[in-house]
mmCIF file of C-alpha atoms in Angstrom:
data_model
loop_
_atom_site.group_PDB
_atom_site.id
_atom_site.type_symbol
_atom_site.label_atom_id
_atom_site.label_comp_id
_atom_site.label_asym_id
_atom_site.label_seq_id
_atom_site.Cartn_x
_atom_site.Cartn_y
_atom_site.Cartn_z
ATOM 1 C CA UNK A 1 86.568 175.258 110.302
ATOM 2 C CA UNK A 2 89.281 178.118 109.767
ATOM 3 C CA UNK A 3 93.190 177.400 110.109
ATOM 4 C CA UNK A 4 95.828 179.594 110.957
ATOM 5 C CA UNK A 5 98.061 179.687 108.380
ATOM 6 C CA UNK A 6 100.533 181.910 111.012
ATOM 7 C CA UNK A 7 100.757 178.949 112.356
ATOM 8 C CA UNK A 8 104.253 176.533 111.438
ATOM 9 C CA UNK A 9 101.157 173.673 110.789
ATOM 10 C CA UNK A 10 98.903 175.928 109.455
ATOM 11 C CA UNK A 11 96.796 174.036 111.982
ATOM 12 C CA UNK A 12 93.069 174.736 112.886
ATOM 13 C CA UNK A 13 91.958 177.686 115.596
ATOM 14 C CA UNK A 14 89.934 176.773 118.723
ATOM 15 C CA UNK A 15 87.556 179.275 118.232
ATOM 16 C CA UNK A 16 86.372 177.790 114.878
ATOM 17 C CA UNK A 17 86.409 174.122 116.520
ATOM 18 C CA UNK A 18 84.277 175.044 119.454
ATOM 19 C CA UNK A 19 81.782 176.550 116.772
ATOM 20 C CA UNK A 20 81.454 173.024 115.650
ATOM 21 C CA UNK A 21 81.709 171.749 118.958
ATOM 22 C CA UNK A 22 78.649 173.696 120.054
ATOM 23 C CA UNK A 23 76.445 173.446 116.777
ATOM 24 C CA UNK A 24 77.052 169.184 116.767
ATOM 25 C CA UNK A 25 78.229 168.084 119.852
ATOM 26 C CA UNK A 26 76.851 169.599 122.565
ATOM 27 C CA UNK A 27 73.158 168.434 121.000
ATOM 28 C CA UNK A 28 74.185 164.928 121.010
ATOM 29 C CA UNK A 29 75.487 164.862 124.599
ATOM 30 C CA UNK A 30 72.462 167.196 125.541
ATOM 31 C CA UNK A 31 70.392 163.683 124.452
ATOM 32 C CA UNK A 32 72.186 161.167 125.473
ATOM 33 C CA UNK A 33 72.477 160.012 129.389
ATOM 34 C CA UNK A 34 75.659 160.421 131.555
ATOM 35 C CA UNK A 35 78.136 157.446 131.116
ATOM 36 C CA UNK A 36 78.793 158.765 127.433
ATOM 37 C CA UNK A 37 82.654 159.755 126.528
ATOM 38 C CA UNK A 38 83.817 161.754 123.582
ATOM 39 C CA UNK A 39 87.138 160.538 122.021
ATOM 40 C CA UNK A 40 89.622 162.780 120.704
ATOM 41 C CA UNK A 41 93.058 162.551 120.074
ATOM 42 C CA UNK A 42 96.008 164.220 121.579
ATOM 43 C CA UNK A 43 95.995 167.348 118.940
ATOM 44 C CA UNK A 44 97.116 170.253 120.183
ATOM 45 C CA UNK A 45 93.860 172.208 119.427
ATOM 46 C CA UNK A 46 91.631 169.827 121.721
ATOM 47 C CA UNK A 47 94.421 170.826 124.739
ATOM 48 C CA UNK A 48 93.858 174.415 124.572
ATOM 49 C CA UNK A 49 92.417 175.594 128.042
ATOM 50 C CA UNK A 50 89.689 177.370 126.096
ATOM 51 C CA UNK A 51 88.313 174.143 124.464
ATOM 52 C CA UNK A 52 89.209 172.258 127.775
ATOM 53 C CA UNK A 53 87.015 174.916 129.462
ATOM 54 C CA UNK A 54 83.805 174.458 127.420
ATOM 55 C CA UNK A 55 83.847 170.873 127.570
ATOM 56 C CA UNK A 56 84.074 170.740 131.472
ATOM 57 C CA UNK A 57 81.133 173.905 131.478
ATOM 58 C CA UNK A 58 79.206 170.998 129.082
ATOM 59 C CA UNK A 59 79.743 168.755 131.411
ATOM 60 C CA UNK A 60 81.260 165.977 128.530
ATOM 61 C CA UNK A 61 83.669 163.735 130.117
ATOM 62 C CA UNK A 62 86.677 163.169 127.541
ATOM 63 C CA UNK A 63 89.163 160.788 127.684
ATOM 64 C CA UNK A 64 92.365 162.094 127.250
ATOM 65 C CA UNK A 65 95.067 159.277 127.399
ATOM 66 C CA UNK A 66 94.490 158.040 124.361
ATOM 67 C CA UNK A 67 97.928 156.483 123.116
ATOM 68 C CA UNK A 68 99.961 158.065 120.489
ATOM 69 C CA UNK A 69 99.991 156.713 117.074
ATOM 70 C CA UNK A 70 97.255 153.952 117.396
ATOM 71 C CA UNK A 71 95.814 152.923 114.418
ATOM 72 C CA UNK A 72 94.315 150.270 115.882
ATOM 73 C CA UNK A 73 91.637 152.148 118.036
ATOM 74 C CA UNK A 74 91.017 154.715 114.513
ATOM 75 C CA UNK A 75 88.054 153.425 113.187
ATOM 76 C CA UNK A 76 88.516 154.929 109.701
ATOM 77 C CA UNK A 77 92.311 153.431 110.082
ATOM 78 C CA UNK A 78 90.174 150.066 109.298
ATOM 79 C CA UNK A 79 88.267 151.229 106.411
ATOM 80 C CA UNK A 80 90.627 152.769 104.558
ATOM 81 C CA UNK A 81 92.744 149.479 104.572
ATOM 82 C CA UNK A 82 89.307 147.609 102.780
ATOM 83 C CA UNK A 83 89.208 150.833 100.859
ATOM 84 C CA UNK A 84 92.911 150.500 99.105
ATOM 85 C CA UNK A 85 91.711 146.770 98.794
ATOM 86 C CA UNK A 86 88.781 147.512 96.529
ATOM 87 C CA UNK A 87 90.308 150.098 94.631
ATOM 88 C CA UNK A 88 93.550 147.821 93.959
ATOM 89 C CA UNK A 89 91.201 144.679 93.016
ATOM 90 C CA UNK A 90 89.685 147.329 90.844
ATOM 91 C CA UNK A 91 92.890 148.227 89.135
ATOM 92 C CA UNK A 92 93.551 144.809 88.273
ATOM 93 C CA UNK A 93 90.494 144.478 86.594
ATOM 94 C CA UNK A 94 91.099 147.370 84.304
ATOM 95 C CA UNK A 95 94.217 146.845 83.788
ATOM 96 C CA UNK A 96 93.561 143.140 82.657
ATOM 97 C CA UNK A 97 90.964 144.308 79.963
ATOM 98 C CA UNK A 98 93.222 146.938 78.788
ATOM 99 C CA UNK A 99 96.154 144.652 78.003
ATOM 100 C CA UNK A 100 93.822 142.552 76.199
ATOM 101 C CA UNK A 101 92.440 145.524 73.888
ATOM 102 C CA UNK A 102 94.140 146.300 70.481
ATOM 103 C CA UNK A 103 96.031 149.528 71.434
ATOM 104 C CA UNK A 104 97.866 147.601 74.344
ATOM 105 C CA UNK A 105 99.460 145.833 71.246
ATOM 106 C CA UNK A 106 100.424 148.587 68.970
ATOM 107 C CA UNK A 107 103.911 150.179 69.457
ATOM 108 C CA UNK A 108 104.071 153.829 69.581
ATOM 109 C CA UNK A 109 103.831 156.351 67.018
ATOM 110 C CA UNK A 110 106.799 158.590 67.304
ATOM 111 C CA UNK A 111 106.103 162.082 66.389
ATOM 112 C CA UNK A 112 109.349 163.510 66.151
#
């Protein structure tokens, strides 16, 4: 996807997102039955009447109060929490067998 980096957020144009939109989802929702939603969140490039316009012409139903700020309904919110867990319990590992090596004892060489 391209940003606009005229942009203050250098954030993403709608063209560029409705190229995705129409080379992935509009497949899917060509598949599935009715009774499907798609889930986005309350960016400013999803609002754009252009984007709001292709969706309705695709006939996907979206749901657009999603709340501001909720982690809680973010998926990847959930794995990235088991993901810093891991990767800590990692650390603690290494960092265990490195204080127990010989060059955690010695004292530094100074090379001045």
């Amino acid at each position: 996807m391209d940003r606009n980096f005229e942009s203050a957020k250098h954030g993403y144009l709608a063209n560029s997102y409705l190229e995705v939109c129409e080379a992935e989802v509009a497949p899917i929702f060509q598949e599935l039955n009715n009774g499907y939603l798609f889930i986005q969140d309350n960016a400013s490039i999803y609002r754009v009447y252009l984007v709001q316009s292709w969706f309705r012409a695709h006939r996907i139903i979206q749901i657009v109060n999603w709340p501001a700020y909720s982690p809680d309904l973010n998926l990847i919110e959930h794995i990235w929490w088991h993901l810093k867990v891991r990767v800590y319990e990692m650390f603690l590992e290494v960092a265990a067998d490195l204080s127990k090596s010989k060059y955690a004892r010695q004292r530094p060489v100074s090379c001045i």
